[in-house]
Amino acid sequence: PLNWKVLEMSGDTHHDKKTLRDADVLVATPEKYDLISRGWRGEIGSAGSSSGKDFIKDVRLLIIDEIHLLGEERGAVLEAIVSRTRFISRLIDAERQESGDTSSQKYESTRIVGLSTAVANPYDLADWIGIDVDGIQHGAKIGLYNFRPSVRPIPMEVHMSGFAGRHYCPRMATMNKPCYAAIKEHSPSKPVIIFVASRRQTRLTALDLISYAASDFSTFLGCSDEYAASVASTLSDASLRHTLSFGIGLHHAGLPSSDREVVETMFLNGDIQVLVATATLAWGVNLPAHLVIVKGTEFFDGKESRYVDYPVTDVLQMMGRAGRPQFDTKGVACVFVEESKKNFYKKFLYHPLPVESCLGPRMAENLNAEIAIGTVTSVDDCVGYLDWTFFARRARMNPSFYGVIVDKEKKNSGSDDISEFLNDTVLKCLDELSENQCVLCYDDGFVEPTHLGIACSKYYINHKTPQQMQKGARDTRKLMKLSGLTSNDCPSKPADKNGFLFNPDLEEVSVASILYTLVHTHEFAELPVRHTEDQLNADLSEDLPWGGMVPLVGERGVKKNLNYDDDIMAEPFTKGYLLIQANITRSKLPITDYINDMRSVLDQLPRLLAAMESIALNDMATDGSFDLFCMFAITRQVIATRTMPGVDALFQISILKEKVDRLKKRGLDLRGIMLMGDKEAAKSGLSNKQVSFIKAMPSFSVYKTTVTFKSDKTSGKSRGILEFEFSLEKMRNIRRENNNGRRGKDRGSSFVAAIGTANNNLLLGHKSIMISPSNTRTINIEFDWNVATSCSDTNGGHIRLRILSSDVRGLDLEYFVPLDTTK
């Protein structure tokens, strides 16, 4: 055995630096590897590389599957990865040659292997990844293999059919009978996959096939009726239960994963003959069939609110599912298209268009990333970096496609025009980045990243998002100040003398404002709002606590803000805001499509919340920054526990919800119950199970707090250091307990320690704490001594230390620490 350590990297996985460094093989999504490879010089924004992802320089083989997707929307990510990898390789080779090592002169230190379908411009791709395509010596063009589309393990027979009709839905309906006829002609007893554009079409297509089969007294079942019925009874989706009993499976993202697994297993085993699926199945699951029917080559694009064509590569991928190795001597693919597009697909399915670069729309983000990590520091560097990209190569080969104006009358006009075009492209990107405060451009041609640009690169967000977050954080801080409420205005006193609670109204309006800011950034601009969903959003808004706006706070508490235009219900940002509220309040969603949409929104929230928090830290010298920073931790608690801000923390425990009001009347809170003795607990009216559950929650404490003072003679700054012991005695992860009872391995719990001034509410310093149960850690936080003393109280001077959990509500602590270095 090779004994390799293989590590998966995707949006669902998180690994520390040591684990990444120790792995032999990384299997990653392009976006994840792009993000990690940005740290090859070290942590973004830091000078050294010891704390970063400098192991990227040790990568010796980079394999990119489906590299022809350069021509698709995600292609900009692949382009950034390859360009950066080759730049790093050349840099490493240059360093080795300077040190006298000549072993790497012939080949770059990182070998790049691209796997692709047949493409029309293989030499461009090969040259870009480092293959010598122009040489005439022995070894030139080695590594370039390009086969005709017809070369495949199983020969494929393709049938193209055109269907008239301007309107999408009626045209799809006219394809159902030909679908049934194709099955009977080409695959009467072998597996069939029908690809459609939407979840609704999977259901409509399956129902029509059932009616046609019933009229012929035939079935698509490959197993007994009893077995099919018993399996169908275990499924959650009503439509799937119905179609499965006739031998037709449905497969789309709106189904629960358990239902999809059942369908995949039955199709592979031959228990059902027909699978009607959305196009994503062609990429995600390996389910070959004898016959593949592509029912329509259009899909509804929520961003553009119209039907658009699939990329040719997607159609080829669907067709590629036809033909089962070891079972078939040939595969059959039937492609149903709109009549006017028939000739186009006949021509380009086997003579594809050249792969073009899609870097243009994402140029600003990629250029900003290289500026943030220090790869480029001037306009000339930016042009040089751009010259590494596939974008530059294709601009030279196909200038009109990229808008390059070539003056044919001038000598050497081609190369000069391309150079001018690349220079103009860089200047436009830098202007856009500068306008969004991501970079600083100087008259001498040098460029420098700002804290917004560094956050943009570090958290993998759009270049317009940091400025939106900065404005939202400042608006939230102003809202907290204008509300007239402070963190000291909590009407209910915690049982623990060091317990800390925000005023409920202040907490609710602040968390709502933070979440409103997050979903109104550019990251959610492409959240789909489908036909009639504006009305669904309006109806859902009526049932949610905040609706489509940040709530208002007044003398009578927090109330819904109804002063808005109805048109906002058709916006993706409003939909995202409503989905977050629905998740927190556990409200029922109007249609199953919203479940998948909610998942995509929630997956982005932790990263975006961390980005906004990081951006807000740049204003830590502003009044109110301490409470604002703490409010980010409260927002994490709200998301993790799915409880509304401002409500009693006991509501986060599902087994207590019916008794919360009675416990509140007795003056009991979460920490108070945790501190109870056995006799008090017995009188509380709680069961032994409920008491045990609460007492097993995180019990953390702070002790041995000391403050020391030091003066930096070089800078003249006076620094204070707060040191304390932090202990975690036990832990129950509420997030897991609320997730349908599923529990995993406890890896510890995360907390935030923040120190602020006694007056003016200024943030002095902070530190994240990750700790395992039954452990103690010594924590040190540096702060500006002069700011702390100038904003302190008159009683000898104090600073405030708050400890906030990231997972559990109602257990946060606050300590007043004297600025007395003698104690």
Coordinates of C-alpha atoms in Angstrom, one line a residue, residues 461-806:
I461 CA -15.9 37.5 -1.9
N462 CA -16.8 39.8 -4.7
H463 CA -14.7 43.0 -4.9
K464 CA -17.9 45.1 -4.3
T465 CA -18.9 43.3 -1.2
P466 CA -16.3 44.6 1.4
Q467 CA -17.5 48.2 0.9
Q468 CA -21.1 47.1 1.3
M469 CA -20.1 45.3 4.5
Q470 CA -18.2 48.3 5.8
K471 CA -21.3 50.6 5.3
G472 CA -23.6 48.0 6.9
A473 CA -21.3 47.6 9.9
R474 CA -21.2 51.4 10.4
D475 CA -25.0 51.6 9.9
T476 CA -25.5 48.9 12.5
R477 CA -23.3 50.7 15.0
K478 CA -25.2 54.0 14.4
L479 CA -28.5 52.1 14.8
M480 CA -27.3 50.7 18.2
K481 CA -26.4 54.2 19.3
L482 CA -29.6 55.9 18.1
S483 CA -31.7 53.2 19.7
G484 CA -30.8 54.8 23.1
L485 CA -30.1 51.3 24.5
T486 CA -26.8 50.1 25.8
S487 CA -25.4 46.7 26.8
N488 CA -26.1 47.7 30.4
D489 CA -29.9 48.2 29.9
C490 CA -30.9 44.5 30.3
P491 CA -34.1 44.3 32.3
S492 CA -33.4 40.8 33.6
K493 CA -30.4 40.4 35.8
P494 CA -28.4 37.1 35.1
A495 CA -28.2 34.7 38.0
D496 CA -24.4 34.7 37.8
K497 CA -22.9 38.0 38.9
N498 CA -20.6 37.9 36.0
G499 CA -23.3 36.8 33.5
F500 CA -23.7 39.1 30.6
L501 CA -26.8 39.8 28.5
F502 CA -27.6 42.5 26.0
N503 CA -30.8 44.4 26.2
P504 CA -33.3 42.2 24.2
D505 CA -34.5 45.0 21.9
L506 CA -30.9 46.2 21.2
E507 CA -29.9 42.6 20.5
E508 CA -32.8 41.9 18.1
V509 CA -32.5 45.1 16.0
S510 CA -28.7 44.8 15.9
V511 CA -28.7 41.1 14.8
A512 CA -31.4 41.9 12.2
S513 CA -29.3 44.7 10.8
I514 CA -26.2 42.5 10.5
L515 CA -28.1 39.8 8.7
Y516 CA -29.8 42.3 6.5
T517 CA -26.4 43.7 5.5
L518 CA -25.0 40.2 4.7
V519 CA -27.8 39.2 2.4
H520 CA -27.8 42.6 0.6
T521 CA -24.2 42.1 -0.6
H522 CA -23.2 41.2 -4.1
E523 CA -22.8 37.5 -3.0
F524 CA -26.6 37.0 -3.1
A525 CA -27.3 38.8 -6.3
E526 CA -27.7 35.5 -8.2
L527 CA -30.0 33.8 -5.7
P528 CA -32.8 32.7 -8.0
V529 CA -36.3 34.3 -7.8
R530 CA -38.4 32.2 -10.0
H531 CA -41.7 32.9 -11.7
T532 CA -44.5 33.9 -9.1
E533 CA -42.0 33.7 -6.2
D534 CA -42.4 37.4 -5.5
Q535 CA -45.9 36.7 -4.3
L536 CA -44.6 33.7 -2.2
N537 CA -42.0 36.0 -0.7
A538 CA -44.7 38.6 0.1
D539 CA -46.8 35.9 1.8
L540 CA -43.8 34.5 3.7
S541 CA -42.9 38.0 4.8
E542 CA -46.3 38.4 6.6
D543 CA -45.5 35.4 8.8
L544 CA -41.9 36.3 9.7
P545 CA -40.9 38.6 12.6
W546 CA -39.0 41.2 10.5
G547 CA -40.4 40.9 7.0
G548 CA -38.3 42.4 4.3
M549 CA -36.7 45.2 6.3
V550 CA -34.7 45.9 9.4
P551 CA -37.2 46.3 12.3
L552 CA -37.8 49.5 14.1
V553 CA -37.1 50.0 17.8
G554 CA -39.0 52.5 20.0
E555 CA -40.5 52.9 23.4
R556 CA -42.8 49.9 23.0
G557 CA -40.0 47.7 21.8
V558 CA -39.2 46.2 18.4
K559 CA -41.8 46.2 15.6
K560 CA -41.8 45.3 11.9
N561 CA -40.9 48.0 9.4
L562 CA -43.7 48.1 6.9
N563 CA -42.4 51.1 5.0
Y564 CA -41.1 49.5 1.8
D565 CA -41.9 49.1 -1.9
D566 CA -43.6 45.9 -2.9
D567 CA -41.1 45.5 -5.7
I568 CA -38.4 44.4 -3.2
M569 CA -40.2 41.0 -2.9
A570 CA -38.9 40.2 -6.4
E571 CA -35.3 40.8 -5.3
P572 CA -32.9 38.0 -4.5
F573 CA -31.6 39.9 -1.4
T574 CA -35.1 40.1 0.1
K575 CA -35.6 36.4 -0.5
G576 CA -32.3 35.6 1.2
Y577 CA -33.3 37.7 4.2
L578 CA -36.6 35.9 4.5
L579 CA -35.0 32.5 4.2
I580 CA -32.6 33.3 7.1
Q581 CA -35.6 34.4 9.2
A582 CA -37.5 31.3 8.3
N583 CA -34.5 29.1 9.4
I584 CA -34.1 30.9 12.7
T585 CA -37.9 30.7 13.5
R586 CA -38.2 27.2 12.0
S587 CA -41.0 28.4 9.8
K588 CA -42.6 26.3 7.1
L589 CA -41.4 27.1 3.6
P590 CA -44.0 27.6 0.8
I591 CA -42.4 25.2 -1.7
T592 CA -39.6 22.6 -1.8
D593 CA -37.4 24.8 -4.1
Y594 CA -36.9 27.1 -1.1
I595 CA -35.3 24.3 0.9
N596 CA -32.4 24.1 -1.5
D597 CA -32.2 27.9 -1.7
M598 CA -32.1 28.2 2.0
R599 CA -29.2 25.7 2.1
S600 CA -27.2 27.7 -0.3
V601 CA -27.8 30.9 1.7
L602 CA -26.9 29.3 5.0
D603 CA -23.7 27.7 3.6
Q604 CA -22.4 31.2 2.8
L605 CA -23.3 32.9 6.1
P606 CA -20.3 31.9 8.3
R607 CA -17.8 33.0 5.7
L608 CA -19.6 36.3 5.1
L609 CA -20.1 37.0 8.8
A610 CA -16.4 36.4 9.4
A611 CA -15.6 38.8 6.5
M612 CA -17.9 41.5 7.9
E613 CA -16.5 41.2 11.4
S614 CA -12.9 41.5 10.0
I615 CA -13.9 44.6 8.1
A616 CA -15.6 46.1 11.1
L617 CA -12.4 45.7 13.1
N618 CA -10.8 48.5 11.1
D619 CA -13.2 50.9 12.9
M620 CA -12.3 49.6 16.4
A621 CA -11.2 53.1 17.5
T622 CA -14.8 54.4 17.0
D623 CA -17.3 54.7 19.8
G624 CA -19.6 51.6 20.0
S625 CA -17.1 49.3 18.4
F626 CA -17.0 47.0 21.5
D627 CA -20.7 46.2 21.5
L628 CA -20.7 45.9 17.7
F629 CA -17.9 43.3 17.8
C630 CA -19.7 41.3 20.5
M631 CA -22.9 41.5 18.4
F632 CA -21.2 39.4 15.7
A633 CA -20.7 36.6 18.3
I634 CA -24.4 36.9 19.3
T635 CA -25.3 36.6 15.6
R636 CA -23.3 33.4 15.4
Q637 CA -25.2 32.1 18.4
V638 CA -28.6 33.0 16.8
I639 CA -27.7 31.1 13.6
A640 CA -26.2 28.1 15.4
T641 CA -29.1 27.6 17.9
R642 CA -31.9 28.8 15.5
T643 CA -33.5 31.0 18.2
M644 CA -34.6 34.6 17.8
P645 CA -32.3 37.3 19.2
G646 CA -33.8 39.0 22.3
V647 CA -35.7 35.9 23.5
D648 CA -34.8 33.9 26.6
A649 CA -31.9 31.6 26.0
L650 CA -33.9 28.7 27.4
F651 CA -35.8 28.5 24.1
Q652 CA -32.7 27.1 22.4
I653 CA -33.3 23.8 24.3
S654 CA -36.0 21.9 22.5
I655 CA -36.9 19.8 25.5
L656 CA -37.6 22.9 27.6
K657 CA -39.8 25.0 25.4
E658 CA -43.1 24.2 27.1
K659 CA -41.6 25.2 30.5
V660 CA -39.8 28.4 29.6
D661 CA -42.6 30.8 30.7
R662 CA -43.0 29.0 34.0
L663 CA -39.2 29.1 34.7
K664 CA -39.0 32.8 33.8
K665 CA -41.8 33.6 36.3
R666 CA -39.7 31.9 39.0
G667 CA -36.8 34.1 38.0
L668 CA -34.7 31.3 36.6
D669 CA -32.4 31.6 33.6
L670 CA -30.0 29.2 31.9
R671 CA -27.0 29.9 34.0
G672 CA -29.1 30.0 37.1
I673 CA -30.2 26.4 36.5
M674 CA -26.7 25.3 35.8
L675 CA -25.6 26.7 39.1
M676 CA -28.4 25.0 41.1
G677 CA -27.6 22.4 43.6
D678 CA -29.5 19.0 43.5
K679 CA -32.1 20.1 46.0
E680 CA -32.9 23.3 44.2
A681 CA -33.1 21.4 40.9
A682 CA -35.6 19.0 42.3
K683 CA -37.9 21.9 43.3
S684 CA -37.6 23.6 40.0
G685 CA -40.2 21.4 38.3
L686 CA -37.7 20.1 35.7
S687 CA -37.2 16.4 35.1
N688 CA -33.9 14.7 35.8
K689 CA -33.3 14.5 32.1
Q690 CA -33.8 18.2 31.6
V691 CA -31.6 19.1 34.5
S692 CA -28.9 16.7 33.3
F693 CA -29.0 18.2 29.8
I694 CA -28.6 21.7 31.1
K695 CA -25.8 20.8 33.5
A696 CA -23.9 19.1 30.7
M697 CA -23.7 22.4 28.7
P698 CA -20.4 24.4 28.5
S699 CA -19.3 25.5 31.9
F700 CA -16.5 27.9 31.5
S701 CA -14.8 30.3 33.9
V702 CA -12.1 32.9 34.0
Y703 CA -9.6 33.4 36.8
K704 CA -6.1 34.7 37.5
T705 CA -6.6 37.9 35.5
T706 CA -3.6 40.2 35.5
V707 CA -2.7 43.3 33.7
T708 CA 0.9 44.3 32.8
F709 CA 2.2 47.4 31.2
K710 CA 5.1 47.8 28.7
S711 CA 6.4 50.7 26.8
D712 CA 8.0 50.5 23.3
K713 CA 10.8 53.0 23.3
T714 CA 11.2 52.8 19.5
S715 CA 7.6 53.7 18.7
G716 CA 6.8 55.4 21.9
K717 CA 3.6 53.5 22.3
S718 CA 2.4 52.1 25.6
R719 CA 0.9 48.6 25.5
G720 CA -1.1 46.8 28.1
I721 CA -1.3 43.0 28.3
L722 CA -4.3 41.2 29.8
E723 CA -3.6 37.7 30.8
F724 CA -6.1 35.2 32.3
E725 CA -6.7 31.5 32.6
F726 CA -9.7 30.2 30.7
S727 CA -11.2 26.8 31.7
L728 CA -13.9 24.7 30.0
E729 CA -15.2 22.0 32.2
K730 CA -17.9 20.3 30.1
M731 CA -19.7 20.8 26.9
R732 CA -22.9 19.9 25.1
N733 CA -23.1 21.1 21.5
I734 CA -26.5 22.7 21.2
R735 CA -26.1 23.0 17.4
R736 CA -25.9 19.3 17.1
E737 CA -28.7 18.6 19.6
N738 CA -31.0 20.8 17.5
N739 CA -30.0 19.1 14.2
N740 CA -32.5 16.3 14.4
G741 CA -30.7 14.7 17.3
R742 CA -27.6 13.8 15.2
R743 CA -24.4 14.0 17.1
G744 CA -20.8 13.7 15.9
K745 CA -17.4 13.7 17.6
D746 CA -17.0 16.7 19.9
R747 CA -13.9 18.5 18.9
G748 CA -14.3 21.3 21.4
S749 CA -16.0 24.6 21.4
S750 CA -15.1 28.1 20.2
F751 CA -15.3 31.3 22.1
V752 CA -14.4 34.9 21.6
A753 CA -12.6 37.0 24.3
A754 CA -13.0 40.7 23.8
I755 CA -11.8 43.6 25.9
G756 CA -13.3 47.1 25.8
T757 CA -13.1 50.4 27.5
A758 CA -15.2 51.3 30.5
N759 CA -16.5 54.4 28.8
N760 CA -17.1 55.2 25.1
N761 CA -17.5 51.5 24.3
L762 CA -14.3 51.2 22.4
L763 CA -12.9 47.8 21.4
L764 CA -9.4 47.4 22.7
G765 CA -8.5 43.8 21.6
H766 CA -9.9 40.4 21.0
K767 CA -8.9 36.8 20.6
S768 CA -10.6 33.6 19.3
I769 CA -10.4 30.6 21.7
M770 CA -10.8 27.0 20.6
I771 CA -10.7 24.7 23.6
S772 CA -11.6 21.1 24.4
P773 CA -13.6 20.0 27.4
S774 CA -11.7 19.6 30.7
N775 CA -8.9 21.9 29.5
T776 CA -7.4 25.2 30.7
R777 CA -5.7 27.7 28.4
T778 CA -3.7 30.8 29.2
I779 CA -4.9 33.7 27.1
N780 CA -3.0 36.9 26.4
I781 CA -4.5 40.0 24.7
E782 CA -2.6 43.1 24.0
F783 CA -4.3 46.5 24.0
D784 CA -3.5 50.2 23.7
W785 CA -2.8 51.4 27.3
N786 CA -3.3 55.1 26.6
V787 CA -6.8 54.5 25.0
A788 CA -7.8 52.2 27.9
T789 CA -6.9 54.8 30.5
S790 CA -8.3 57.8 28.7
C791 CA -11.7 56.1 28.3
S792 CA -11.7 54.5 31.8
D793 CA -13.9 55.3 34.8
T794 CA -12.8 57.4 37.8
N795 CA -12.6 54.5 40.2
G796 CA -8.9 53.7 39.6
G797 CA -9.5 52.7 36.0
H798 CA -11.0 49.5 34.6
I799 CA -11.4 47.6 31.3
R800 CA -14.2 45.2 30.5
L801 CA -13.5 41.6 29.5
R802 CA -16.3 39.6 27.8
I803 CA -16.3 35.9 27.0
L804 CA -18.9 35.0 24.3
S805 CA -19.7 31.5 23.0
S806 CA -20.1 30.8 19.3

